Amino acid sequence: MTSKDTAISVTGLKKSYGDNHVLKGVSFSVKRGTMLALLGPNGAGKTTMVRILSTLLRHDAGKVSIEGYDISKDSDKVRGVIGLTGQSASVDELLTGRENLVMMGRLYRLTKASATARYQLASRRENQAQNRDQDRGA
């Protein structure tokens, strides 16, 4: 497979949490236009791998590129070409609407304060839109 055909390239990827070595030199590539499933038991490193690929977590060693962008050097460009969703609903039913939206902002590397401010701005705009539609009559 040529680099032109490769959507995801992972070489020698390592990640540890203290003495717990979760990813131990993982290497694989994914051809553009195909799907990939990560399967394994709890604790196998699936979530860690997804968090690294989506630029939410830094790896300790190795090289990862997505659509030709190095995730360490071009994380903003990587986030521009990927999408990420959870294994179930796109919202966490245990969180409020505000908490879900702030969490999504955090996934895009906004600070908590910035994500909260954007939520508040969107909320004010929504309230204004709803108020325009309310009957102001007698």
CSV table of C-alpha atoms in Angstrom, one decimal:
chain,number,residue,atom,x,y,z
A,1,MET,CA,0.0,0.0,0.0
A,2,THR,CA,1.4,3.4,-1.0
A,3,SER,CA,1.3,6.4,1.3
A,4,LYS,CA,-1.2,7.9,-1.1
A,5,ASP,CA,-3.6,5.0,-0.5
A,6,THR,CA,-3.2,5.1,3.3
A,7,ALA,CA,-5.7,6.9,5.5
A,8,ILE,CA,-4.1,5.9,8.9
A,9,SER,CA,-0.5,4.9,9.5
A,10,VAL,CA,0.6,3.8,13.0
A,11,THR,CA,4.3,2.7,13.5
A,12,GLY,CA,5.7,1.6,16.9
A,13,LEU,CA,3.0,3.3,18.9
A,14,LYS,CA,3.6,3.2,22.7
A,15,LYS,CA,1.6,4.5,25.6
A,16,SER,CA,2.0,3.8,29.3
A,17,TYR,CA,0.2,4.9,32.4
A,18,GLY,CA,2.9,4.7,35.0
A,19,ASP,CA,4.1,1.1,35.1
A,20,ASN,CA,1.1,-0.1,33.1
A,21,HIS,CA,2.2,-0.4,29.4
A,22,VAL,CA,-1.0,-0.2,27.5
A,23,LEU,CA,0.3,0.0,23.9
A,24,LYS,CA,3.6,-1.7,23.3
A,25,GLY,CA,4.9,-0.8,19.9
A,26,VAL,CA,1.6,-1.2,17.9
A,27,SER,CA,1.9,-0.8,14.1
A,28,PHE,CA,-0.8,-1.0,11.4
A,29,SER,CA,-2.1,0.9,8.4
A,30,VAL,CA,-5.6,1.4,7.1
A,31,LYS,CA,-6.3,1.8,3.4
A,32,ARG,CA,-8.3,4.8,2.4
A,33,GLY,CA,-12.0,4.0,1.8
A,34,THR,CA,-12.0,1.0,4.2
A,35,MET,CA,-13.3,0.5,7.7
A,36,LEU,CA,-11.4,-0.6,10.8
A,37,ALA,CA,-12.8,-2.3,13.9
A,38,LEU,CA,-10.8,-2.4,17.2
A,39,LEU,CA,-11.7,-5.5,19.0
A,40,GLY,CA,-10.4,-6.8,22.3
A,41,PRO,CA,-11.1,-7.4,26.0
A,42,ASN,CA,-11.4,-4.7,28.6
A,43,GLY,CA,-8.1,-3.1,29.2
A,44,ALA,CA,-6.6,-4.1,25.8
A,45,GLY,CA,-6.0,-0.5,24.9
A,46,LYS,CA,-8.8,0.2,22.5
A,47,THR,CA,-10.0,3.4,24.1
A,48,THR,CA,-6.4,4.6,24.5
A,49,MET,CA,-5.8,3.9,20.8
A,50,VAL,CA,-8.9,5.9,19.8
A,51,ARG,CA,-8.0,8.8,22.1
A,52,ILE,CA,-4.5,8.9,20.6
A,53,LEU,CA,-5.8,8.7,17.0
A,54,SER,CA,-8.3,11.5,17.7
A,55,THR,CA,-5.6,13.7,19.2
A,56,LEU,CA,-7.3,13.7,22.6
A,57,LEU,CA,-4.3,11.9,24.2
A,58,ARG,CA,-0.6,12.2,23.6
A,59,HIS,CA,1.4,9.0,22.9
A,60,ASP,CA,4.8,8.2,24.5
A,61,ALA,CA,6.6,7.0,21.4
A,62,GLY,CA,6.0,6.0,17.8
A,63,LYS,CA,4.6,7.8,14.7
A,64,VAL,CA,1.0,8.2,13.8
A,65,SER,CA,-0.4,10.0,10.7
A,66,ILE,CA,-3.9,10.4,9.5
A,67,GLU,CA,-4.5,11.5,5.9
A,68,GLY,CA,-0.8,12.3,5.8
A,69,TYR,CA,-0.9,14.6,8.8
A,70,ASP,CA,1.3,13.8,11.7
A,71,ILE,CA,-0.9,13.8,14.8
A,72,SER,CA,1.9,15.3,17.0
A,73,LYS,CA,2.6,18.2,14.6
A,74,ASP,CA,-0.7,18.8,12.8
A,75,SER,CA,-3.3,18.0,15.4
A,76,ASP,CA,-5.6,20.8,14.3
A,77,LYS,CA,-5.5,19.5,10.7
A,78,VAL,CA,-6.1,16.0,11.9
A,79,ARG,CA,-9.2,17.1,13.8
A,80,GLY,CA,-10.4,18.8,10.6
A,81,VAL,CA,-10.4,15.5,8.7
A,82,ILE,CA,-11.8,13.1,11.3
A,83,GLY,CA,-15.1,12.6,13.1
A,84,LEU,CA,-15.5,10.9,16.4
A,85,THR,CA,-18.6,9.5,18.2
A,86,GLY,CA,-19.1,7.3,21.2
A,87,GLN,CA,-20.1,3.6,21.1
A,88,SER,CA,-23.7,4.5,22.1
A,89,ALA,CA,-25.7,7.7,21.9
A,90,SER,CA,-24.0,10.9,20.7
A,91,VAL,CA,-25.0,12.5,24.0
A,92,ASP,CA,-24.4,11.2,27.6
A,93,GLU,CA,-27.9,10.8,29.1
A,94,LEU,CA,-26.4,11.3,32.6
A,95,LEU,CA,-25.2,14.8,31.7
A,96,THR,CA,-27.3,17.9,31.2
A,97,GLY,CA,-27.5,19.5,27.8
A,98,ARG,CA,-25.0,22.2,28.9
A,99,GLU,CA,-22.6,19.5,30.2
A,100,ASN,CA,-22.8,17.5,26.9
A,101,LEU,CA,-22.1,20.6,24.8
A,102,VAL,CA,-19.2,21.7,27.0
A,103,MET,CA,-17.8,18.2,26.8
A,104,MET,CA,-17.9,18.4,23.0
A,105,GLY,CA,-16.1,21.7,23.1
A,106,ARG,CA,-13.4,20.1,25.2
A,107,LEU,CA,-13.0,17.3,22.6
A,108,TYR,CA,-12.0,20.1,20.2
A,109,ARG,CA,-9.4,21.3,22.7
A,110,LEU,CA,-11.3,24.3,23.9
A,111,THR,CA,-10.6,25.3,27.5
A,112,LYS,CA,-13.4,24.6,29.9
A,113,ALA,CA,-14.0,28.4,30.2
A,114,SER,CA,-14.0,28.8,26.4
A,115,ALA,CA,-16.4,25.9,25.9
A,116,THR,CA,-18.7,27.2,28.6
A,117,ALA,CA,-18.6,30.7,27.1
A,118,ARG,CA,-19.6,29.3,23.7
A,119,TYR,CA,-22.4,27.3,25.3
A,120,GLN,CA,-23.7,30.5,27.0
A,121,LEU,CA,-23.6,32.5,23.8
A,122,ALA,CA,-25.4,29.7,21.9
A,123,SER,CA,-28.0,29.5,24.7
A,124,ARG,CA,-28.6,33.2,24.6
A,125,ARG,CA,-29.1,33.1,20.9
A,126,GLU,CA,-31.5,30.2,21.2
A,127,ASN,CA,-33.5,32.0,23.9
A,128,GLN,CA,-33.7,35.1,21.7
A,129,ALA,CA,-34.9,33.0,18.7
A,130,GLN,CA,-37.6,31.3,20.9
A,131,ASN,CA,-38.7,34.7,22.3
A,132,ARG,CA,-39.2,36.0,18.7
A,133,ASP,CA,-41.7,33.2,18.1
A,134,GLN,CA,-43.7,33.6,21.3
A,135,ASP,CA,-47.1,35.3,21.0
A,136,ARG,CA,-46.8,38.8,22.6
A,137,GLY,CA,-50.5,39.4,22.3
A,138,ALA,CA,-53.2,40.0,24.9
